Amino acid sequence: MAIPVEAFYLTPGASGSLQQQIRAMVTQGILAGRFRPGQRMPSSRGLAGHLGISRITVTLAYADLVSGDYLTSAGRSGYFVSETAPLAPQFPVSAPQGEAVDFRALTGGRFSGAARVARPEDWDSYPYPFIYGQADPTLFDHQNWRQCALRALGKRDFAALTSDYYERDDPLLVEQLLRTILPRRGIAAREEEVLLTLGAQNALWIAATLLLGPGRRAGVENPGYPGWRGVVTATGAAAVPVDVDALGLPPERLAADVVFVTPSHQCPTNATMPVERRVALLDAAEAQGFVIVEDDYEFEMSFLKPVAPALKSLDRGGRVIYAGSFSKSVFPGLRLGYLVGPPGFIAEARALRALMLKHPPGHIQRTMAYFLGLGHYDALVNRMKNAYRRRRQVMAEAIADEGLEIAGQGGFGGSSFWMRAAEGVDTEALAIALRAEGVLIEPGRAFFAGDGPKNYYRLAYSSIALPKIAEGVARIARALR
Amino acid sequence: MAIPVEAFYLTPGASGSLQQQIRAMVTQGILAGRFRPGQRMPSSRGLAGHLGISRITVTLAYADLVSGDYLTSAGRSGYFVSETAPLAPQFPVSAPQGEAVDFRALTGGRFSGAARVARPEDWDSYPYPFIYGQADPTLFDHQNWRQCALRALGKRDFAALTSDYYERDDPLLVEQLLRTILPRRGIAAREEEVLLTLGAQNALWIAATLLLGPGRRAGVENPGYPGWRGVVTATGAAAVPVDVDALGLPPERLAADVVFVTPSHQCPTNATMPVERRVALLDAAEAQGFVIVEDDYEFEMSFLKPVAPALKSLDRGGRVIYAGSFSKSVFPGLRLGYLVGPPGFIAEARALRALMLKHPPGHIQRTMAYFLGLGHYDALVNRMKNAYRRRRQVMAEAIADEGLEIAGQGGFGGSSFWMRAAEGVDTEALAIALRAEGVLIEPGRAFFAGDGPKNYYRLAYSSIALPKIAEGVARIARALR
């Protein structure tokens, strides 16, 4: 029995080429059991006429389906559903299941309860998105990324794409990291001192899991990156908040086993720690026997003054574990970061990563290696720095014009201002009110440990277009009045 | 001062096009500070002559470098290094660091000490690789994967590629999972019951971290997947080995809080658990209050008999957490799997995943969604099943001819035989001896808890070519004699 042409229709607005849409209709019909092995397909002329498309499109789609063994060609008799076509097993699916087990109680709700920065998923539909950490399509070098990705999908890179790397990393990317990226932070490292991770978040998770546990204490910056407190708490350790000042984390009275710090740009105040304080911090680590985890986020975005070398570059005793990321400067969906530390630490981190997720996908590692090797990465960073410099200037002027108060802005650059509203202002309520005005800001409360102040907020300029900045800031000022 | 043509040379055998090689030489020279802003580049004619390549290649490379702001064009005067070219910060790199901290002692060496299956990294250079879990280039549908990846790199998918997904998954892939994949296992699930993970290993890690901890007990199959014991032990829980028989895990006397099980193909014996035993296992879970984690690996590779529905499909009480993977059937370097469970469990798992690694890279999720939606996945699985069926038959004959003993082979298919050598044979020594013969086998000891028997080994046929099987098995038999 022939399959009638009426079984096929094009959905307006569907994605993919016409040939791909035909392919999807045929394969889904076969896999769902609606089209049976041996059934004759509509003629290419008949289906083309029915869909109102060119016959060659249908012919090409059919030829493609023959090579995937969905169809067979019987010459002039036409095309038939293959007798050996892929067939999905068909089972009665189970009835909706009960929740006999209270999983929230069983797991202790340990993770879902953590503080988060509130972020709407459709941020890019707001005209004034002062949000942090999303890629800007007007700055990203989409074309060259695509070319590098395509090269990494080639036959020559088959093993890099498909292999179970066991515990290893892509040697090309490790080479770029050792030769290109780390020397710019003043860090000389060997292969056995480096591990690739699923972004900086994953690097911090691995470091915390290895170094902490019940009974141990972690010093965390206050205000600080909220992800840290969650990561520390998950290990069973105590997160001890340490108030930062205008120079970042003070090195005195750090009673902890591990200290987490952002020396390049303190998160969220943007303070840069001066060299004397870095030396004092390392001396304290030596004297008191603690280990330092350095999150060197955003070091590339130093466009006002040259960047300072990493804290890790001053580390003579091997007490600093360094975490870096490509996800910030390339795009966050990349999920690629790295850890640098003494070989004994990296060996443990590698074994933990293998148990946790094996390794970052090979294709992404190889694409990044090409993007670095061809200089696209540095061209991108340069373009971002230029754009951020202009945006920051316009934003600083708008903030001054509107009489808003900057609580922290950093001397090197970065991508955000840390702002303070008047006492008594609840910036979480402010953020919700501003959404109706098309403005997104980030309330500051999640950055503070415990019951922190409610009147701080962060304004990032990494995703907002230059011409929108002045009006966006004006709307914030209006809402605050 | 002009840069001399002698600063450029082509490395024989270098990867990438000539244009890419020129680009790499120029950008690396600039980033390393060897070529200074304002310096004149060699003329395109001069460089082409020096390198012995076509002038248009140099011209195209220069034009590309202008768009990345490495070079500027001064019309007839030629090309110059841009005054605003990306410049890498130059620091004296630190001297080799000491290891003042004994990280192995500090971290307890908890992870690097776990048992592993010994696997040489250059497995594909051996003519007789009876190894498990690597992609076979002769079976993989490289061309269509590449096309799907290319589509997912397009402008329309910019957000899917680059976004910080926060805690979400790609809606297209989730839809494919709910509509296409899970119904084939007899599972009806809603969006809030599904979470994407970095492969099955990551799914198991997340489940264990949520459900276990110090003082809890996990029942694990013995012999069983070595990764499980590592994952369980990492949470601080006790791994209680439960001996499997010819029908898989026996449901009696499971004194545990969580039970890990592979009902479809027991790893490594390949036993398939009959329906009666599955029902008994669920009844035991209900009566004793334990939770089951089902690792449904390799269900696609059922080519001898139709596959049975998943244990999860029989689960009325919401006691089964289901882990699946695309990495096995597509390629292991993909690192994409999923968890299915009650909404309360998935919400916690999602929060934990966010802390641990945010989310799987967006580009990989979208590529997989297209590969599924266009029917390429099922065509690939069909091709693999046909190849495995033939290989298995040849292998079974060779094993019988050589008088080797099969300890477990599974009735549905799979990709390996579980083998037993004579008492007293140490298969780890055997594996090393066989490497010299070009043969790779997997010693079985890592699958057993504690001091298990040493005379088991696994022979997989997922990566070995059909014509190599008979000779490979003969070499094993020879070494055993």
mmCIF file of C-alpha atoms in Angstrom, chain A residues 121, chain B residues 160 165-175 177 191-197 336-339 346 350 353 357-360 362 365-366:
data_model
loop_
_atom_site.group_PDB
_atom_site.id
_atom_site.type_symbol
_atom_site.label_atom_id
_atom_site.label_comp_id
_atom_site.label_asym_id
_atom_site.label_seq_id
_atom_site.Cartn_x
_atom_site.Cartn_y
_atom_site.Cartn_z
ATOM 1 C CA GLU A 121 15.777 33.668 30.850
ATOM 2 C CA ALA B 160 21.744 28.073 21.805
ATOM 3 C CA TYR B 165 21.604 28.568 30.025
ATOM 4 C CA TYR B 166 21.559 29.241 33.770
ATOM 5 C CA GLU B 167 19.985 25.979 34.997
ATOM 6 C CA ARG B 168 18.030 25.012 31.900
ATOM 7 C CA ASP B 169 18.577 22.524 29.081
ATOM 8 C CA ASP B 170 18.151 22.946 25.344
ATOM 9 C CA PRO B 171 14.372 22.714 24.826
ATOM 10 C CA LEU B 172 14.823 21.064 21.398
ATOM 11 C CA LEU B 173 16.895 18.240 22.842
ATOM 12 C CA VAL B 174 14.562 17.766 25.801
ATOM 13 C CA GLU B 175 11.667 17.505 23.356
ATOM 14 C CA LEU B 177 14.247 12.953 24.539
ATOM 15 C CA GLU B 191 10.032 18.121 31.150
ATOM 16 C CA GLU B 192 10.445 18.563 34.913
ATOM 17 C CA GLU B 193 11.377 14.890 35.232
ATOM 18 C CA VAL B 194 14.433 15.111 32.963
ATOM 19 C CA LEU B 195 17.925 16.589 33.329
ATOM 20 C CA LEU B 196 20.748 16.551 30.775
ATOM 21 C CA THR B 197 24.195 15.597 32.059
ATOM 22 C CA LEU B 336 25.978 13.835 26.790
ATOM 23 C CA GLY B 337 23.627 11.812 28.983
ATOM 24 C CA TYR B 338 20.478 12.303 31.011
ATOM 25 C CA LEU B 339 18.703 11.540 34.244
ATOM 26 C CA ILE B 346 15.331 16.400 39.332
ATOM 27 C CA ARG B 350 19.465 20.562 38.547
ATOM 28 C CA ARG B 353 24.534 20.422 38.364
ATOM 29 C CA LEU B 357 29.368 22.729 36.052
ATOM 30 C CA LYS B 358 26.394 24.970 35.127
ATOM 31 C CA HIS B 359 25.176 22.986 32.098
ATOM 32 C CA PRO B 360 26.388 20.836 29.180
ATOM 33 C CA GLY B 362 24.813 24.433 24.294
ATOM 34 C CA GLN B 365 22.931 19.779 22.929
ATOM 35 C CA ARG B 366 21.607 21.481 19.799
#
